[in-house]
Amino acid sequence: MAPAEEGEAPCGTGTAAVLAQVCRTLKQWALEGPPRNPRKAAGDLASELEAAAATECLPSPPSADSEASELKAEELSNEVAQLKDLVASLRAESQERVDQKSQQEEASAMKAEKLSSEVAQLQDLVATLRSESEEQLAQKSRAEASLQEELRAASAQHQASLEELRFLSAEREAMLKADRNVNVEAGVQHHVEVQDADSELAGLRRRVEALSAHLSSVLTPVSAVCRARPLNSYKDAAGVRALGIDGQEISVEDASGRSRKFKIDKALDGSSSQEDLFLTAAPWVEHAALGGSSCVFAYGATGSGKTHSILGGGPEGCPGLAHHALRRLIDGQGGGEVRLSMLEVYCEQIRDLLASPTEGTSQPTLGCSRRDGQGRMMLDCVQVLARESSEAERLLMRGFANRATEGTLCNERSSRSHVVLTVEATGPKGGRLVLVDLAGSENVQRSGADEDAKLLA
């Protein structure tokens, strides 16, 4: 192999330099990444390699150096082939990266477009909100202006009202002052009138007490009063009346036509009312109200009106002597609370009508085993305190409802027992009134009251 001309590089030297430069460029790409234009850079490397591969050297006789050069040339060819493959790979990778970058740019463009659309929507929303806020502010301003105007009007009205109130207050003070002057004069006059009325009332009370004391002093120990039913009820079948009343004298005609006359303290004909009966018995009630003791018996045959005279038809309908007496002792002058007890004598037994019923809904029976120091019988009966007349009347009705009654030939609801109502005043004067409603006094064979053990003790 002939030596190369002077100033000319031997065969293979330029190719080795190009390969060395390509290797340095590829290593730089591996460390720093591809250049900005990888396609152009890869094309330039490929062109340099192709130019180096196309260069041919002059023939030379075979020698050991020539064989070494051929081996080196073969190795360089292999390296060139590998570099070509690497360049192709880099070109493909560069193309892939370019495609990815294009896709990213397209995605960024779409995202930017979407963001632009959202920004536009937000701008529209902000504009709408700003418009609504301005409208609300305008409405609020108008409302505040209206409220201020109303407040000014209310303040002016309030001021006018205050002025009117001041005027009315001053006028009222003047009127009150005038009224006080008048009231002082009227009060003095009224005080004088009250003192006069009190003096007159005290005099009347003293007069009533004196009259009551005089009445109590002139009362006979025992008085008999006869109260007749309506006189038409005493006519016989022929229409002849069997009873006659003339003042204090009563005439009774029997079945044989014989007339018998009786003289009593007072007679009440059939037209007399419950009030007339109470006025007749009032002296004995007044005697009890002044602290004395009085007793009234209702005696007569079955159906003669004994229970009606004592009890009446009830407090709403036709009150009897017991109702009037309770009202006088509680609500009348000098009256107050009283203590009531009601006993019944029936079939040789004494029963308490105000006690709670025992077994079998019957009233409890009282014993007669105790006596006081004066030998009087003592019964452990129930005594109920009544502060009002209405309460006392309810107790009276409850006791009479517990009384034993039975139908007879003379009366469908005959009182078959004696009832004793005791009213004791608890005031400082005391006083005691006893009202007794006796059982029928008729002939038992005539009335049929002796059947089924109806006889009384």
Tab-separated table of N, CA, C and O in Angstrom, residues 4-87:
chain	number	residue	atom	x	y	z
A	4	ALA	N	0.255	7.752	1.467
A	4	ALA	CA	-0.588	8.856	0.964
A	4	ALA	C	0.246	10.045	0.642
A	4	ALA	O	1.353	10.194	1.143
A	5	GLU	N	-0.338	10.829	-0.243
A	5	GLU	CA	0.399	12.021	-0.647
A	5	GLU	C	0.511	12.941	0.536
A	5	GLU	O	-0.302	12.959	1.444
A	6	GLU	N	1.501	13.777	0.451
A	6	GLU	CA	1.805	14.721	1.530
A	6	GLU	C	0.687	15.753	1.572
A	6	GLU	O	0.271	16.274	0.560
A	7	GLY	N	0.272	16.043	2.734
A	7	GLY	CA	-0.836	17.007	2.950
A	7	GLY	C	-2.174	16.370	2.816
A	7	GLY	O	-3.198	17.009	2.923
A	8	GLU	N	-2.302	15.070	2.627
A	8	GLU	CA	-3.564	14.355	2.442
A	8	GLU	C	-3.660	13.291	3.504
A	8	GLU	O	-2.705	12.554	3.773
A	9	ALA	N	-4.781	13.168	4.085
A	9	ALA	CA	-4.946	12.209	5.197
A	9	ALA	C	-4.982	10.831	4.663
A	9	ALA	O	-5.475	10.604	3.567
A	10	PRO	N	-4.446	9.885	5.351
A	10	PRO	CA	-4.512	8.508	4.901
A	10	PRO	C	-5.923	8.044	4.842
A	10	PRO	O	-6.839	8.619	5.441
A	11	CYS	N	-6.172	6.923	4.100
A	11	CYS	CA	-7.513	6.344	3.912
A	11	CYS	C	-8.066	5.894	5.237
A	11	CYS	O	-7.389	5.166	5.965
A	12	GLY	N	-9.264	6.284	5.565
A	12	GLY	CA	-9.932	5.891	6.846
A	12	GLY	C	-9.772	6.900	7.914
A	12	GLY	O	-10.459	6.837	8.931
A	13	THR	N	-8.883	7.836	7.768
A	13	THR	CA	-8.695	8.812	8.851
A	13	THR	C	-9.852	9.753	8.928
A	13	THR	O	-10.359	10.087	10.014
A	14	GLY	N	-10.361	10.251	7.786
A	14	GLY	CA	-11.516	11.172	7.790
A	14	GLY	C	-12.756	10.500	8.312
A	14	GLY	O	-13.553	11.090	9.067
A	15	THR	N	-12.976	9.234	7.935
A	15	THR	CA	-14.169	8.498	8.428
A	15	THR	C	-14.110	8.340	9.911
A	15	THR	O	-15.110	8.496	10.620
A	16	ALA	N	-12.947	8.022	10.451
A	16	ALA	CA	-12.826	7.875	11.906
A	16	ALA	C	-13.114	9.173	12.602
A	16	ALA	O	-13.763	9.216	13.666
A	17	ALA	N	-12.674	10.281	12.011
A	17	ALA	CA	-12.957	11.588	12.633
A	17	ALA	C	-14.443	11.872	12.652
A	17	ALA	O	-15.004	12.381	13.633
A	18	VAL	N	-15.118	11.504	11.495
A	18	VAL	CA	-16.587	11.728	11.433
A	18	VAL	C	-17.299	10.865	12.443
A	18	VAL	O	-18.218	11.312	13.150
A	19	LEU	N	-16.868	9.609	12.566
A	19	LEU	CA	-17.513	8.715	13.541
A	19	LEU	C	-17.302	9.216	14.955
A	19	LEU	O	-18.214	9.171	15.806
A	20	ALA	N	-16.080	9.710	15.229
A	20	ALA	CA	-15.810	10.231	16.569
A	20	ALA	C	-16.707	11.417	16.874
A	20	ALA	O	-17.268	11.571	17.975
A	21	GLN	N	-16.897	12.289	15.810
A	21	GLN	CA	-17.763	13.468	16.025
A	21	GLN	C	-19.221	13.045	16.256
A	21	GLN	O	-19.918	13.585	17.108
A	22	VAL	N	-19.653	12.027	15.474
A	22	VAL	CA	-21.045	11.519	15.631
A	22	VAL	C	-21.243	10.942	17.021
A	22	VAL	O	-22.261	11.169	17.680
A	23	CYS	N	-20.212	10.170	17.505
A	23	CYS	CA	-20.330	9.576	18.856
A	23	CYS	C	-20.429	10.654	19.909
A	23	CYS	O	-21.233	10.579	20.860
A	24	ARG	N	-19.633	11.740	19.752
A	24	ARG	CA	-19.681	12.813	20.741
A	24	ARG	C	-21.057	13.495	20.711
A	24	ARG	O	-21.655	13.843	21.763
A	25	THR	N	-21.577	13.690	19.500
A	25	THR	CA	-22.916	14.348	19.394
A	25	THR	C	-24.013	13.504	20.045
A	25	THR	O	-24.884	14.009	20.764
A	26	LEU	N	-23.938	12.161	19.769
A	26	LEU	CA	-24.976	11.269	20.337
A	26	LEU	C	-24.883	11.235	21.848
A	26	LEU	O	-25.905	11.193	22.567
A	27	LYS	N	-23.629	11.207	22.379
A	27	LYS	CA	-23.482	11.204	23.849
A	27	LYS	C	-24.028	12.495	24.445
A	27	LYS	O	-24.662	12.515	25.514
A	28	GLN	N	-23.783	13.624	23.699
A	28	GLN	CA	-24.312	14.901	24.199
A	28	GLN	C	-25.845	14.872	24.208
A	28	GLN	O	-26.488	15.375	25.122
A	29	TRP	N	-26.431	14.286	23.115
A	29	TRP	CA	-27.916	14.161	23.095
A	29	TRP	C	-28.407	13.287	24.243
A	29	TRP	O	-29.460	13.550	24.837
A	30	ALA	N	-27.651	12.211	24.548
A	30	ALA	CA	-28.080	11.310	25.631
A	30	ALA	C	-28.074	12.022	26.969
A	30	ALA	O	-28.880	11.734	27.851
A	31	LEU	N	-27.098	12.970	27.117
A	31	LEU	CA	-27.009	13.678	28.403
A	31	LEU	C	-27.943	14.870	28.448
A	31	LEU	O	-28.623	15.120	29.454
A	32	GLU	N	-27.978	15.664	27.362
A	32	GLU	CA	-28.722	16.918	27.393
A	32	GLU	C	-30.060	16.837	26.670
A	32	GLU	O	-30.857	17.771	26.771
A	33	GLY	N	-30.359	15.758	25.946
A	33	GLY	CA	-31.584	15.674	25.186
A	33	GLY	C	-31.372	16.128	23.773
A	33	GLY	O	-30.353	16.734	23.440
A	34	PRO	N	-32.324	15.858	22.864
A	34	PRO	CA	-32.178	16.230	21.455
A	34	PRO	C	-32.193	17.722	21.308
A	34	PRO	O	-32.659	18.454	22.173
A	35	PRO	N	-31.674	18.230	20.215
A	35	PRO	CA	-31.663	19.681	19.973
A	35	PRO	C	-33.062	20.178	19.655
A	35	PRO	O	-34.031	19.416	19.619
A	36	ARG	N	-33.168	21.474	19.407
A	36	ARG	CA	-34.491	22.046	19.147
A	36	ARG	C	-35.092	21.454	17.871
A	36	ARG	O	-36.291	21.254	17.812
A	37	ASN	N	-34.257	21.228	16.863
A	37	ASN	CA	-34.771	20.647	15.620
A	37	ASN	C	-34.105	19.292	15.433
A	37	ASN	O	-33.087	19.156	14.743
A	38	PRO	N	-34.636	18.248	16.092
A	38	PRO	CA	-33.973	16.933	16.040
A	38	PRO	C	-33.943	16.339	14.637
A	38	PRO	O	-33.061	15.594	14.273
A	39	ARG	N	-34.928	16.644	13.814
A	39	ARG	CA	-34.953	16.074	12.451
A	39	ARG	C	-33.731	16.566	11.648
A	39	ARG	O	-33.035	15.816	10.982
A	40	LYS	N	-33.499	17.888	11.691
A	40	LYS	CA	-32.375	18.455	10.927
A	40	LYS	C	-31.045	17.932	11.446
A	40	LYS	O	-30.132	17.563	10.690
A	41	ALA	N	-30.950	17.878	12.843
A	41	ALA	CA	-29.679	17.408	13.414
A	41	ALA	C	-29.413	15.965	13.027
A	41	ALA	O	-28.280	15.580	12.681
A	42	ALA	N	-30.460	15.123	13.069
A	42	ALA	CA	-30.287	13.707	12.699
A	42	ALA	C	-29.952	13.579	11.203
A	42	ALA	O	-29.126	12.754	10.783
A	43	GLY	N	-30.574	14.432	10.370
A	43	GLY	CA	-30.265	14.368	8.933
A	43	GLY	C	-28.814	14.760	8.650
A	43	GLY	O	-28.145	14.155	7.796
A	44	ASP	N	-28.341	15.792	9.360
A	44	ASP	CA	-26.939	16.212	9.164
A	44	ASP	C	-25.976	15.093	9.546
A	44	ASP	O	-24.985	14.833	8.841
A	45	LEU	N	-26.217	14.424	10.668
A	45	LEU	CA	-25.350	13.301	11.080
A	45	LEU	C	-25.374	12.192	10.046
A	45	LEU	O	-24.316	11.598	9.699
A	46	ALA	N	-26.556	11.916	9.535
A	46	ALA	CA	-26.643	10.840	8.539
A	46	ALA	C	-25.884	11.216	7.261
A	46	ALA	O	-25.188	10.381	6.655
A	47	SER	N	-25.980	12.483	6.883
A	47	SER	CA	-25.263	12.915	5.661
A	47	SER	C	-23.766	12.800	5.864
A	47	SER	O	-23.034	12.352	4.960
A	48	GLU	N	-23.257	13.192	7.011
A	48	GLU	CA	-21.829	13.098	7.266
A	48	GLU	C	-21.369	11.645	7.236
A	48	GLU	O	-20.297	11.330	6.685
A	49	LEU	N	-22.180	10.759	7.846
A	49	LEU	CA	-21.803	9.339	7.835
A	49	LEU	C	-21.818	8.789	6.412
A	49	LEU	O	-20.942	7.995	6.033
A	50	GLU	N	-22.799	9.144	5.639
A	50	GLU	CA	-22.864	8.628	4.284
A	50	GLU	C	-21.648	9.130	3.447
A	50	GLU	O	-21.054	8.418	2.645
A	51	ALA	N	-21.293	10.422	3.670
A	51	ALA	CA	-20.142	10.979	2.936
A	51	ALA	C	-18.856	10.256	3.338
A	51	ALA	O	-17.986	9.960	2.500
A	52	ALA	N	-18.730	9.961	4.637
A	52	ALA	CA	-17.535	9.257	5.100
A	52	ALA	C	-17.490	7.844	4.554
A	52	ALA	O	-16.428	7.309	4.226
A	53	ALA	N	-18.648	7.202	4.446
A	53	ALA	CA	-18.688	5.824	3.954
A	53	ALA	C	-18.407	5.776	2.459
A	53	ALA	O	-17.878	4.792	1.935
A	54	ALA	N	-18.778	6.830	1.694
A	54	ALA	CA	-18.597	6.821	0.247
A	54	ALA	C	-17.158	7.137	-0.175
A	54	ALA	O	-16.776	6.968	-1.334
A	55	THR	N	-16.371	7.625	0.726
A	55	THR	CA	-15.002	7.986	0.384
A	55	THR	C	-14.176	6.699	0.195
A	55	THR	O	-14.188	5.841	1.068
A	56	GLU	N	-13.461	6.616	-0.937
A	56	GLU	CA	-12.640	5.432	-1.212
A	56	GLU	C	-11.156	5.816	-1.206
A	56	GLU	O	-10.768	6.885	-1.660
A	57	CYS	N	-10.317	4.949	-0.840
A	57	CYS	CA	-8.848	5.175	-0.805
A	57	CYS	C	-8.187	4.535	-2.062
A	57	CYS	O	-8.776	3.608	-2.644
A	58	LEU	N	-7.023	4.972	-2.427
A	58	LEU	CA	-6.271	4.402	-3.549
A	58	LEU	C	-5.838	3.002	-3.235
A	58	LEU	O	-5.464	2.684	-2.107
A	59	PRO	N	-5.760	2.118	-4.317
A	59	PRO	CA	-5.299	0.743	-4.053
A	59	PRO	C	-3.822	0.718	-3.656
A	59	PRO	O	-3.033	1.490	-4.141
A	60	SER	N	-3.537	-0.226	-2.877
A	60	SER	CA	-2.123	-0.387	-2.409
A	60	SER	C	-1.850	-1.860	-2.271
A	60	SER	O	-2.796	-2.652	-2.132
A	61	PRO	N	-0.625	-2.174	-2.390
A	61	PRO	CA	-0.294	-3.589	-2.280
A	61	PRO	C	-0.629	-4.088	-0.884
A	61	PRO	O	-0.591	-3.340	0.086
A	62	PRO	N	-1.068	-5.314	-0.893
A	62	PRO	CA	-1.383	-5.904	0.421
A	62	PRO	C	-0.174	-5.920	1.324
A	62	PRO	O	0.916	-6.168	0.885
A	63	SER	N	-0.503	-5.612	2.522
A	63	SER	CA	0.537	-5.643	3.548
A	63	SER	C	-0.150	-5.849	4.867
A	63	SER	O	-1.370	-5.893	4.978
A	64	ALA	N	0.638	-5.959	5.827
A	64	ALA	CA	0.071	-6.153	7.180
A	64	ALA	C	-0.730	-4.957	7.576
A	64	ALA	O	-1.796	-5.054	8.175
A	65	ASP	N	-0.244	-3.755	7.207
A	65	ASP	CA	-1.028	-2.547	7.561
A	65	ASP	C	-2.326	-2.529	6.801
A	65	ASP	O	-3.352	-2.093	7.311
A	66	SER	N	-2.279	-3.058	5.556
A	66	SER	CA	-3.497	-3.067	4.752
A	66	SER	C	-4.516	-3.988	5.355
A	66	SER	O	-5.712	-3.672	5.441
A	67	GLU	N	-4.126	-5.143	5.813
A	67	GLU	CA	-5.060	-6.077	6.447
A	67	GLU	C	-5.644	-5.457	7.705
A	67	GLU	O	-6.840	-5.552	8.006
A	68	ALA	N	-4.793	-4.786	8.448
A	68	ALA	CA	-5.294	-4.133	9.680
A	68	ALA	C	-6.264	-3.052	9.300
A	68	ALA	O	-7.302	-2.840	9.967
A	69	SER	N	-5.958	-2.339	8.209
A	69	SER	CA	-6.867	-1.266	7.806
A	69	SER	C	-8.198	-1.835	7.366
A	69	SER	O	-9.274	-1.274	7.642
A	70	GLU	N	-8.169	-2.970	6.655
A	70	GLU	CA	-9.424	-3.589	6.228
A	70	GLU	C	-10.266	-4.029	7.420
A	70	GLU	O	-11.485	-3.861	7.463
A	71	LEU	N	-9.565	-4.615	8.396
A	71	LEU	CA	-10.306	-5.017	9.605
A	71	LEU	C	-10.921	-3.803	10.292
A	71	LEU	O	-12.069	-3.808	10.728
A	72	LYS	N	-10.127	-2.755	10.317
A	72	LYS	CA	-10.625	-1.539	10.967
A	72	LYS	C	-11.755	-0.945	10.165
A	72	LYS	O	-12.755	-0.449	10.727
A	73	ALA	N	-11.598	-1.030	8.797
A	73	ALA	CA	-12.672	-0.516	7.965
A	73	ALA	C	-13.938	-1.313	8.160
A	73	ALA	O	-15.050	-0.767	8.214
A	74	GLU	N	-13.818	-2.650	8.298
A	74	GLU	CA	-14.989	-3.499	8.525
A	74	GLU	C	-15.666	-3.154	9.852
A	74	GLU	O	-16.873	-3.044	9.961
A	75	GLU	N	-14.833	-2.945	10.883
A	75	GLU	CA	-15.389	-2.566	12.188
A	75	GLU	C	-16.105	-1.234	12.089
A	75	GLU	O	-17.182	-1.018	12.672
A	76	LEU	N	-15.434	-0.308	11.322
A	76	LEU	CA	-16.070	1.006	11.166
A	76	LEU	C	-17.385	0.877	10.426
A	76	LEU	O	-18.368	1.587	10.732
A	77	SER	N	-17.445	-0.039	9.442
A	77	SER	CA	-18.706	-0.250	8.699
A	77	SER	C	-19.788	-0.759	9.638
A	77	SER	O	-20.956	-0.320	9.584
A	78	ASN	N	-19.384	-1.689	10.474
A	78	ASN	CA	-20.380	-2.197	11.460
A	78	ASN	C	-20.879	-1.065	12.364
A	78	ASN	O	-22.065	-0.931	12.674
A	79	GLU	N	-19.900	-0.256	12.810
A	79	GLU	CA	-20.285	0.852	13.690
A	79	GLU	C	-21.184	1.835	12.962
A	79	GLU	O	-22.141	2.383	13.527
A	80	VAL	N	-20.838	2.043	11.618
A	80	VAL	CA	-21.694	2.944	10.830
A	80	VAL	C	-23.093	2.396	10.724
A	80	VAL	O	-24.091	3.123	10.853
A	81	ALA	N	-23.201	1.053	10.511
A	81	ALA	CA	-24.534	0.444	10.428
A	81	ALA	C	-25.288	0.625	11.732
A	81	ALA	O	-26.487	0.968	11.772
A	82	GLN	N	-24.542	0.414	12.847
A	82	GLN	CA	-25.198	0.579	14.156
A	82	GLN	C	-25.612	2.021	14.350
A	82	GLN	O	-26.694	2.332	14.892
A	83	LEU	N	-24.744	2.945	13.919
A	83	LEU	CA	-25.084	4.367	14.053
A	83	LEU	C	-26.295	4.702	13.206
A	83	LEU	O	-27.138	5.519	13.615
A	84	LYS	N	-26.353	4.102	11.999
A	84	LYS	CA	-27.549	4.333	11.180
A	84	LYS	C	-28.815	3.843	11.886
A	84	LYS	O	-29.854	4.534	11.888
A	85	ASP	N	-28.692	2.665	12.467
A	85	ASP	CA	-29.870	2.161	13.226
A	85	ASP	C	-30.225	3.103	14.380
A	85	ASP	O	-31.404	3.387	14.645
A	86	LEU	N	-29.146	3.576	15.066
A	86	LEU	CA	-29.400	4.486	16.204
A	86	LEU	C	-30.027	5.776	15.720
A	86	LEU	O	-30.949	6.324	16.356
A	87	VAL	N	-29.511	6.280	14.552
A	87	VAL	CA	-30.087	7.510	13.997
A	87	VAL	C	-31.537	7.310	13.634
A	87	VAL	O	-32.405	8.158	13.892
